[in-house]
């Protein structure tokens, strides 16, 4: 799929939420509430929506499925008029949409559209979602504030970056050699990252803690529940964020993070980081990711919505 040199179809404001398909829904719903620290918004027989302390209605949706995978990624857009304009431009470019601009029939409501990217991932653009009262982000409980970023395994990192920059208007903040690309849509160093891999899948989802103290106490809570990190704690080079990765009950990888670098658009220069131990973890506490961690992050091949689009 080729994209002409033109303005992106939309201005993304922030990463809103992620939907995950899970083989072990009941255990995952309990984990993300009781252990990970999120608050249930609503629960149905095979779907649950959970929020953090921030202003988003929910930050993760869990869906029962035969195989782990990515349900969708939702981004915030400013107004319905912007959604409508994005729909027109996507049609002109030949980008498939599973839901054209209009009211969203889902928990939290809103107005939006859903498009399918070249590797079959479902992307939702939305606005006017139901408001919730933000909780105290600096309170004592170690509760994630929001989804910080989603890392996606891709079979073609250059094509993925082209789509997300040219069509969706994201900017590349940094590279980790030619293995990973870190993309932003606001001042956060990255909200999406692509990892060159053998197949398309979700690598991991990161949840932002309000401070390093919350980050460490969250790790402590998991330890008290008998859950040890797959990798971490440490501090990355690209993004400068703290990290500690865990596996949820279905084997999907979730990360606590904090202190992500903030980008000043007019001053930021994209860099290429070497993939060395001291740059992967500037603290030197985590060591290299284990074989088990890499296996979990590889995920399972996920065709997403390609078949629906092609049919």
mmCIF file of N, CA and C in Angstrom, residues 130-223:
data_model
loop_
_atom_site.group_PDB
_atom_site.id
_atom_site.type_symbol
_atom_site.label_atom_id
_atom_site.label_comp_id
_atom_site.label_asym_id
_atom_site.label_seq_id
_atom_site.Cartn_x
_atom_site.Cartn_y
_atom_site.Cartn_z
ATOM 1 N N UNK A 130 -17.413 9.018 27.292
ATOM 2 C CA UNK A 130 -17.974 9.384 28.595
ATOM 3 C C UNK A 130 -16.878 9.796 29.575
ATOM 4 N N UNK A 131 -17.119 10.874 30.292
ATOM 5 C CA UNK A 131 -16.146 11.402 31.247
ATOM 6 C C UNK A 131 -16.167 10.600 32.547
ATOM 7 N N UNK A 132 -15.012 10.514 33.177
ATOM 8 C CA UNK A 132 -14.896 9.965 34.527
ATOM 9 C C UNK A 132 -14.068 10.952 35.350
ATOM 10 N N UNK A 133 -14.223 10.911 36.645
ATOM 11 C CA UNK A 133 -13.457 11.785 37.523
ATOM 12 C C UNK A 133 -12.090 11.161 37.770
ATOM 13 N N UNK A 134 -11.046 11.906 37.448
ATOM 14 C CA UNK A 134 -9.701 11.398 37.692
ATOM 15 C C UNK A 134 -9.480 11.208 39.185
ATOM 16 N N UNK A 135 -8.818 10.111 39.540
ATOM 17 C CA UNK A 135 -8.487 9.854 40.932
ATOM 18 C C UNK A 135 -7.162 10.531 41.270
ATOM 19 N N UNK A 136 -6.796 10.524 42.535
ATOM 20 C CA UNK A 136 -5.558 11.171 42.968
ATOM 21 C C UNK A 136 -4.360 10.376 42.471
ATOM 22 N N UNK A 137 -3.637 10.867 41.456
ATOM 23 C CA UNK A 137 -2.534 10.077 40.900
ATOM 24 C C UNK A 137 -1.341 9.977 41.831
ATOM 25 N N UNK A 138 -1.258 10.861 42.820
ATOM 26 C CA UNK A 138 -0.117 10.848 43.736
ATOM 27 C C UNK A 138 -0.458 10.222 45.086
ATOM 28 N N UNK A 139 -1.613 9.559 45.154
ATOM 29 C CA UNK A 139 -1.979 8.888 46.385
ATOM 30 C C UNK A 139 -1.072 7.708 46.670
ATOM 31 N N UNK A 140 -1.262 7.136 47.822
ATOM 32 C CA UNK A 140 -0.383 6.051 48.246
ATOM 33 C C UNK A 140 -0.511 4.787 47.410
ATOM 34 N N UNK A 141 -1.719 4.344 47.019
ATOM 35 C CA UNK A 141 -1.828 3.085 46.279
ATOM 36 C C UNK A 141 -1.009 3.099 44.992
ATOM 37 N N UNK A 142 -0.327 1.994 44.722
ATOM 38 C CA UNK A 142 0.484 1.861 43.515
ATOM 39 C C UNK A 142 -0.415 1.413 42.372
ATOM 40 N N UNK A 143 -1.096 2.386 41.761
ATOM 41 C CA UNK A 143 -2.082 2.110 40.719
ATOM 42 C C UNK A 143 -1.637 2.783 39.419
ATOM 43 N N UNK A 144 -1.650 2.075 38.290
ATOM 44 C CA UNK A 144 -1.296 2.717 37.020
ATOM 45 C C UNK A 144 -2.229 3.883 36.693
ATOM 46 N N UNK A 145 -1.657 4.918 36.084
ATOM 47 C CA UNK A 145 -2.424 6.098 35.697
ATOM 48 C C UNK A 145 -3.064 5.919 34.324
ATOM 49 N N UNK A 146 -2.304 5.341 33.398
ATOM 50 C CA UNK A 146 -2.789 5.212 32.023
ATOM 51 C C UNK A 146 -1.988 4.133 31.306
ATOM 52 N N UNK A 147 -2.392 3.818 30.087
ATOM 53 C CA UNK A 147 -1.550 3.000 29.212
ATOM 54 C C UNK A 147 -0.446 3.908 28.690
ATOM 55 N N UNK A 148 0.790 3.519 28.959
ATOM 56 C CA UNK A 148 1.919 4.342 28.528
ATOM 57 C C UNK A 148 2.266 4.084 27.069
ATOM 58 N N UNK A 149 2.349 2.828 26.692
ATOM 59 C CA UNK A 149 2.661 2.490 25.301
ATOM 60 C C UNK A 149 2.323 1.039 25.015
ATOM 61 N N UNK A 150 2.240 0.736 23.731
ATOM 62 C CA UNK A 150 2.043 -0.627 23.254
ATOM 63 C C UNK A 150 3.176 -0.929 22.286
ATOM 64 N N UNK A 151 3.858 -2.042 22.494
ATOM 65 C CA UNK A 151 4.903 -2.484 21.571
ATOM 66 C C UNK A 151 4.340 -3.604 20.706
ATOM 67 N N UNK A 152 4.503 -3.457 19.401
ATOM 68 C CA UNK A 152 3.921 -4.364 18.425
ATOM 69 C C UNK A 152 5.017 -5.043 17.614
ATOM 70 N N UNK A 153 4.938 -6.356 17.495
ATOM 71 C CA UNK A 153 5.847 -7.089 16.626
ATOM 72 C C UNK A 153 5.358 -6.956 15.189
ATOM 73 N N UNK A 154 6.274 -6.669 14.277
ATOM 74 C CA UNK A 154 5.925 -6.433 12.883
ATOM 75 C C UNK A 154 6.857 -7.212 11.966
ATOM 76 N N UNK A 155 6.338 -7.629 10.832
ATOM 77 C CA UNK A 155 7.176 -8.333 9.859
ATOM 78 C C UNK A 155 7.881 -7.343 8.928
ATOM 79 N N UNK A 156 7.483 -6.069 8.954
ATOM 80 C CA UNK A 156 8.095 -5.057 8.092
ATOM 81 C C UNK A 156 8.081 -3.725 8.824
ATOM 82 N N UNK A 157 9.156 -3.448 9.547
ATOM 83 C CA UNK A 157 9.191 -2.259 10.400
ATOM 84 C C UNK A 157 9.136 -0.966 9.588
ATOM 85 N N UNK A 158 9.708 -0.976 8.383
ATOM 86 C CA UNK A 158 9.681 0.240 7.571
ATOM 87 C C UNK A 158 8.277 0.544 7.069
ATOM 88 N N UNK A 159 7.562 -0.492 6.630
ATOM 89 C CA UNK A 159 6.192 -0.295 6.161
ATOM 90 C C UNK A 159 5.283 0.134 7.311
ATOM 91 N N UNK A 160 5.484 -0.455 8.489
ATOM 92 C CA UNK A 160 4.677 -0.079 9.655
ATOM 93 C C UNK A 160 4.902 1.388 10.009
ATOM 94 N N UNK A 161 6.154 1.806 10.035
ATOM 95 C CA UNK A 161 6.461 3.203 10.357
ATOM 96 C C UNK A 161 5.899 4.154 9.310
ATOM 97 N N UNK A 162 5.945 3.745 8.043
ATOM 98 C CA UNK A 162 5.409 4.605 6.991
ATOM 99 C C UNK A 162 3.914 4.832 7.193
ATOM 100 N N UNK A 163 3.172 3.774 7.503
ATOM 101 C CA UNK A 163 1.726 3.915 7.682
ATOM 102 C C UNK A 163 1.411 4.799 8.886
ATOM 103 N N UNK A 164 2.065 4.547 10.004
ATOM 104 C CA UNK A 164 1.714 5.267 11.230
ATOM 105 C C UNK A 164 2.206 6.717 11.213
ATOM 106 N N UNK A 165 3.223 7.016 10.428
ATOM 107 C CA UNK A 165 3.672 8.403 10.323
ATOM 108 C C UNK A 165 2.932 9.144 9.213
ATOM 109 N N UNK A 166 2.861 8.579 8.028
ATOM 110 C CA UNK A 166 2.244 9.285 6.898
ATOM 111 C C UNK A 166 0.730 9.366 7.020
ATOM 112 N N UNK A 167 0.095 8.280 7.471
ATOM 113 C CA UNK A 167 -1.364 8.258 7.524
ATOM 114 C C UNK A 167 -1.879 8.797 8.854
ATOM 115 N N UNK A 168 -1.293 8.319 9.968
ATOM 116 C CA UNK A 168 -1.800 8.694 11.288
ATOM 117 C C UNK A 168 -1.026 9.842 11.937
ATOM 118 N N UNK A 169 0.007 10.328 11.277
ATOM 119 C CA UNK A 169 0.673 11.544 11.740
ATOM 120 C C UNK A 169 1.596 11.382 12.929
ATOM 121 N N UNK A 170 1.995 10.159 13.255
ATOM 122 C CA UNK A 170 2.912 9.967 14.376
ATOM 123 C C UNK A 170 4.324 10.359 13.958
ATOM 124 N N UNK A 171 5.195 10.600 14.944
ATOM 125 C CA UNK A 171 6.583 10.973 14.677
ATOM 126 C C UNK A 171 7.517 9.953 15.309
ATOM 127 N N UNK A 172 8.598 9.647 14.614
ATOM 128 C CA UNK A 172 9.582 8.701 15.146
ATOM 129 C C UNK A 172 10.515 9.456 16.087
ATOM 130 N N UNK A 173 10.532 9.041 17.349
ATOM 131 C CA UNK A 173 11.385 9.691 18.346
ATOM 132 C C UNK A 173 12.805 9.151 18.305
ATOM 133 N N UNK A 174 12.941 7.839 18.225
ATOM 134 C CA UNK A 174 14.254 7.196 18.230
ATOM 135 C C UNK A 174 14.157 5.823 17.580
ATOM 136 N N UNK A 175 15.327 5.296 17.210
ATOM 137 C CA UNK A 175 15.460 3.928 16.744
ATOM 138 C C UNK A 175 16.370 3.158 17.701
ATOM 139 N N UNK A 176 16.133 1.872 17.839
ATOM 140 C CA UNK A 176 17.090 0.966 18.466
ATOM 141 C C UNK A 176 17.657 0.135 17.329
ATOM 142 N N UNK A 177 18.803 0.625 16.797
ATOM 143 C CA UNK A 177 19.349 0.137 15.529
ATOM 144 C C UNK A 177 18.208 0.087 14.517
ATOM 145 N N UNK A 178 18.119 -0.983 13.713
ATOM 146 C CA UNK A 178 16.982 -1.105 12.797
ATOM 147 C C UNK A 178 16.048 -2.203 13.287
ATOM 148 N N UNK A 179 16.074 -2.430 14.611
ATOM 149 C CA UNK A 179 15.276 -3.487 15.225
ATOM 150 C C UNK A 179 13.984 -2.942 15.829
ATOM 151 N N UNK A 180 14.044 -1.736 16.411
ATOM 152 C CA UNK A 180 12.875 -1.145 17.031
ATOM 153 C C UNK A 180 12.755 0.326 16.641
ATOM 154 N N UNK A 181 11.522 0.791 16.501
ATOM 155 C CA UNK A 181 11.238 2.209 16.251
ATOM 156 C C UNK A 181 10.235 2.680 17.289
ATOM 157 N N UNK A 182 10.476 3.872 17.843
ATOM 158 C CA UNK A 182 9.649 4.435 18.912
ATOM 159 C C UNK A 182 8.891 5.646 18.368
ATOM 160 N N UNK A 183 7.560 5.596 18.405
ATOM 161 C CA UNK A 183 6.737 6.614 17.779
ATOM 162 C C UNK A 183 5.888 7.345 18.817
ATOM 163 N N UNK A 184 5.709 8.641 18.624
ATOM 164 C CA UNK A 184 4.941 9.471 19.545
ATOM 165 C C UNK A 184 3.800 10.155 18.812
ATOM 166 N N UNK A 185 2.801 10.592 19.598
ATOM 167 C CA UNK A 185 1.722 11.416 19.053
ATOM 168 C C UNK A 185 1.511 12.661 19.903
ATOM 169 N N UNK A 186 2.260 12.758 21.015
ATOM 170 C CA UNK A 186 2.210 13.926 21.897
ATOM 171 C C UNK A 186 3.597 14.086 22.512
ATOM 172 N N UNK A 187 3.707 14.636 23.694
ATOM 173 C CA UNK A 187 5.030 14.879 24.270
ATOM 174 C C UNK A 187 5.683 13.622 24.857
ATOM 175 N N UNK A 188 4.912 12.573 25.102
ATOM 176 C CA UNK A 188 5.523 11.324 25.579
ATOM 177 C C UNK A 188 6.444 10.761 24.499
ATOM 178 N N UNK A 189 7.616 10.315 24.901
ATOM 179 C CA UNK A 189 8.621 9.831 23.950
ATOM 180 C C UNK A 189 8.055 8.804 22.980
ATOM 181 N N UNK A 190 7.235 7.894 23.452
ATOM 182 C CA UNK A 190 6.586 6.934 22.555
ATOM 183 C C UNK A 190 5.294 6.423 23.166
ATOM 184 N N UNK A 191 4.315 6.228 22.308
ATOM 185 C CA UNK A 191 3.075 5.562 22.703
ATOM 186 C C UNK A 191 2.901 4.257 21.921
ATOM 187 N N UNK A 192 3.608 4.154 20.806
ATOM 188 C CA UNK A 192 3.676 2.924 20.020
ATOM 189 C C UNK A 192 5.141 2.668 19.718
ATOM 190 N N UNK A 193 5.550 1.403 19.785
ATOM 191 C CA UNK A 193 6.870 1.023 19.300
ATOM 192 C C UNK A 193 6.709 -0.228 18.451
ATOM 193 N N UNK A 194 7.491 -0.311 17.392
ATOM 194 C CA UNK A 194 7.482 -1.487 16.518
ATOM 195 C C UNK A 194 8.784 -2.262 16.702
ATOM 196 N N UNK A 195 8.658 -3.575 16.773
ATOM 197 C CA UNK A 195 9.797 -4.477 16.904
ATOM 198 C C UNK A 195 9.808 -5.422 15.706
ATOM 199 N N UNK A 196 10.888 -5.422 14.936
ATOM 200 C CA UNK A 196 11.005 -6.306 13.786
ATOM 201 C C UNK A 196 10.999 -7.753 14.258
ATOM 202 N N UNK A 197 10.119 -8.564 13.684
ATOM 203 C CA UNK A 197 9.939 -9.927 14.174
ATOM 204 C C UNK A 197 9.546 -10.859 13.035
ATOM 205 N N UNK A 198 9.395 -12.136 13.373
ATOM 206 C CA UNK A 198 9.038 -13.137 12.366
ATOM 207 C C UNK A 198 7.557 -13.120 12.035
ATOM 208 N N UNK A 199 6.735 -12.616 12.957
ATOM 209 C CA UNK A 199 5.300 -12.570 12.706
ATOM 210 C C UNK A 199 4.694 -11.358 13.418
ATOM 211 N N UNK A 200 3.468 -11.034 13.014
ATOM 212 C CA UNK A 200 2.725 -9.934 13.614
ATOM 213 C C UNK A 200 2.087 -10.399 14.917
ATOM 214 N N UNK A 201 2.292 -9.652 15.984
ATOM 215 C CA UNK A 201 1.697 -9.980 17.283
ATOM 216 C C UNK A 201 1.885 -8.795 18.215
ATOM 217 N N UNK A 202 1.225 -8.870 19.371
ATOM 218 C CA UNK A 202 1.461 -7.864 20.412
ATOM 219 C C UNK A 202 2.660 -8.322 21.235
ATOM 220 N N UNK A 203 3.629 -7.425 21.424
ATOM 221 C CA UNK A 203 4.826 -7.728 22.201
ATOM 222 C C UNK A 203 4.549 -7.521 23.684
ATOM 223 N N UNK A 204 4.106 -6.307 24.047
ATOM 224 C CA UNK A 204 3.687 -6.044 25.425
ATOM 225 C C UNK A 204 2.929 -4.727 25.511
ATOM 226 N N UNK A 205 2.242 -4.553 26.627
ATOM 227 C CA UNK A 205 1.534 -3.310 26.941
ATOM 228 C C UNK A 205 2.134 -2.751 28.217
ATOM 229 N N UNK A 206 2.476 -1.460 28.199
ATOM 230 C CA UNK A 206 3.088 -0.805 29.358
ATOM 231 C C UNK A 206 2.081 0.131 30.015
ATOM 232 N N UNK A 207 2.072 0.125 31.341
ATOM 233 C CA UNK A 207 1.162 0.935 32.135
ATOM 234 C C UNK A 207 1.988 1.908 32.974
ATOM 235 N N UNK A 208 1.640 3.192 32.903
ATOM 236 C CA UNK A 208 2.445 4.223 33.551
ATOM 237 C C UNK A 208 2.082 4.391 35.024
ATOM 238 N N UNK A 209 3.088 4.299 35.886
ATOM 239 C CA UNK A 209 2.938 4.633 37.296
ATOM 240 C C UNK A 209 3.264 6.110 37.490
ATOM 241 N N UNK A 210 2.625 6.781 38.477
ATOM 242 C CA UNK A 210 2.815 8.221 38.645
ATOM 243 C C UNK A 210 4.237 8.621 39.034
ATOM 244 N N UNK A 211 4.977 7.729 39.675
ATOM 245 C CA UNK A 211 6.327 8.074 40.130
ATOM 246 C C UNK A 211 7.144 6.801 40.244
ATOM 247 N N UNK A 212 8.452 6.967 40.442
ATOM 248 C CA UNK A 212 9.306 5.805 40.622
ATOM 249 C C UNK A 212 8.967 5.052 41.910
ATOM 250 N N UNK A 213 8.520 5.791 42.924
ATOM 251 C CA UNK A 213 8.125 5.146 44.167
ATOM 252 C C UNK A 213 6.903 4.250 43.938
ATOM 253 N N UNK A 214 5.898 4.760 43.216
ATOM 254 C CA UNK A 214 4.746 3.933 42.866
ATOM 255 C C UNK A 214 5.188 2.722 42.037
ATOM 256 N N UNK A 215 6.103 2.951 41.111
ATOM 257 C CA UNK A 215 6.642 1.888 40.259
ATOM 258 C C UNK A 215 7.240 0.768 41.117
ATOM 259 N N UNK A 216 8.074 1.118 42.089
ATOM 260 C CA UNK A 216 8.724 0.108 42.921
ATOM 261 C C UNK A 216 7.722 -0.573 43.847
ATOM 262 N N UNK A 217 6.761 0.178 44.377
ATOM 263 C CA UNK A 217 5.785 -0.446 45.264
ATOM 264 C C UNK A 217 4.835 -1.364 44.495
ATOM 265 N N UNK A 218 4.594 -1.034 43.219
ATOM 266 C CA UNK A 218 3.814 -1.944 42.390
ATOM 267 C C UNK A 218 4.539 -3.264 42.182
ATOM 268 N N UNK A 219 5.848 -3.190 41.927
ATOM 269 C CA UNK A 219 6.651 -4.405 41.794
ATOM 270 C C UNK A 219 6.600 -5.204 43.093
ATOM 271 N N UNK A 220 6.656 -4.486 44.228
ATOM 272 C CA UNK A 220 6.572 -5.157 45.524
ATOM 273 C C UNK A 220 5.258 -5.882 45.720
ATOM 274 N N UNK A 221 4.151 -5.263 45.270
ATOM 275 C CA UNK A 221 2.842 -5.910 45.403
ATOM 276 C C UNK A 221 2.804 -7.214 44.604
ATOM 277 N N UNK A 222 3.364 -7.199 43.389
ATOM 278 C CA UNK A 222 3.383 -8.435 42.616
ATOM 279 C C UNK A 222 4.253 -9.492 43.291
ATOM 280 N N UNK A 223 5.368 -9.047 43.865
ATOM 281 C CA UNK A 223 6.237 -9.988 44.579
ATOM 282 C C UNK A 223 5.488 -10.636 45.734
#
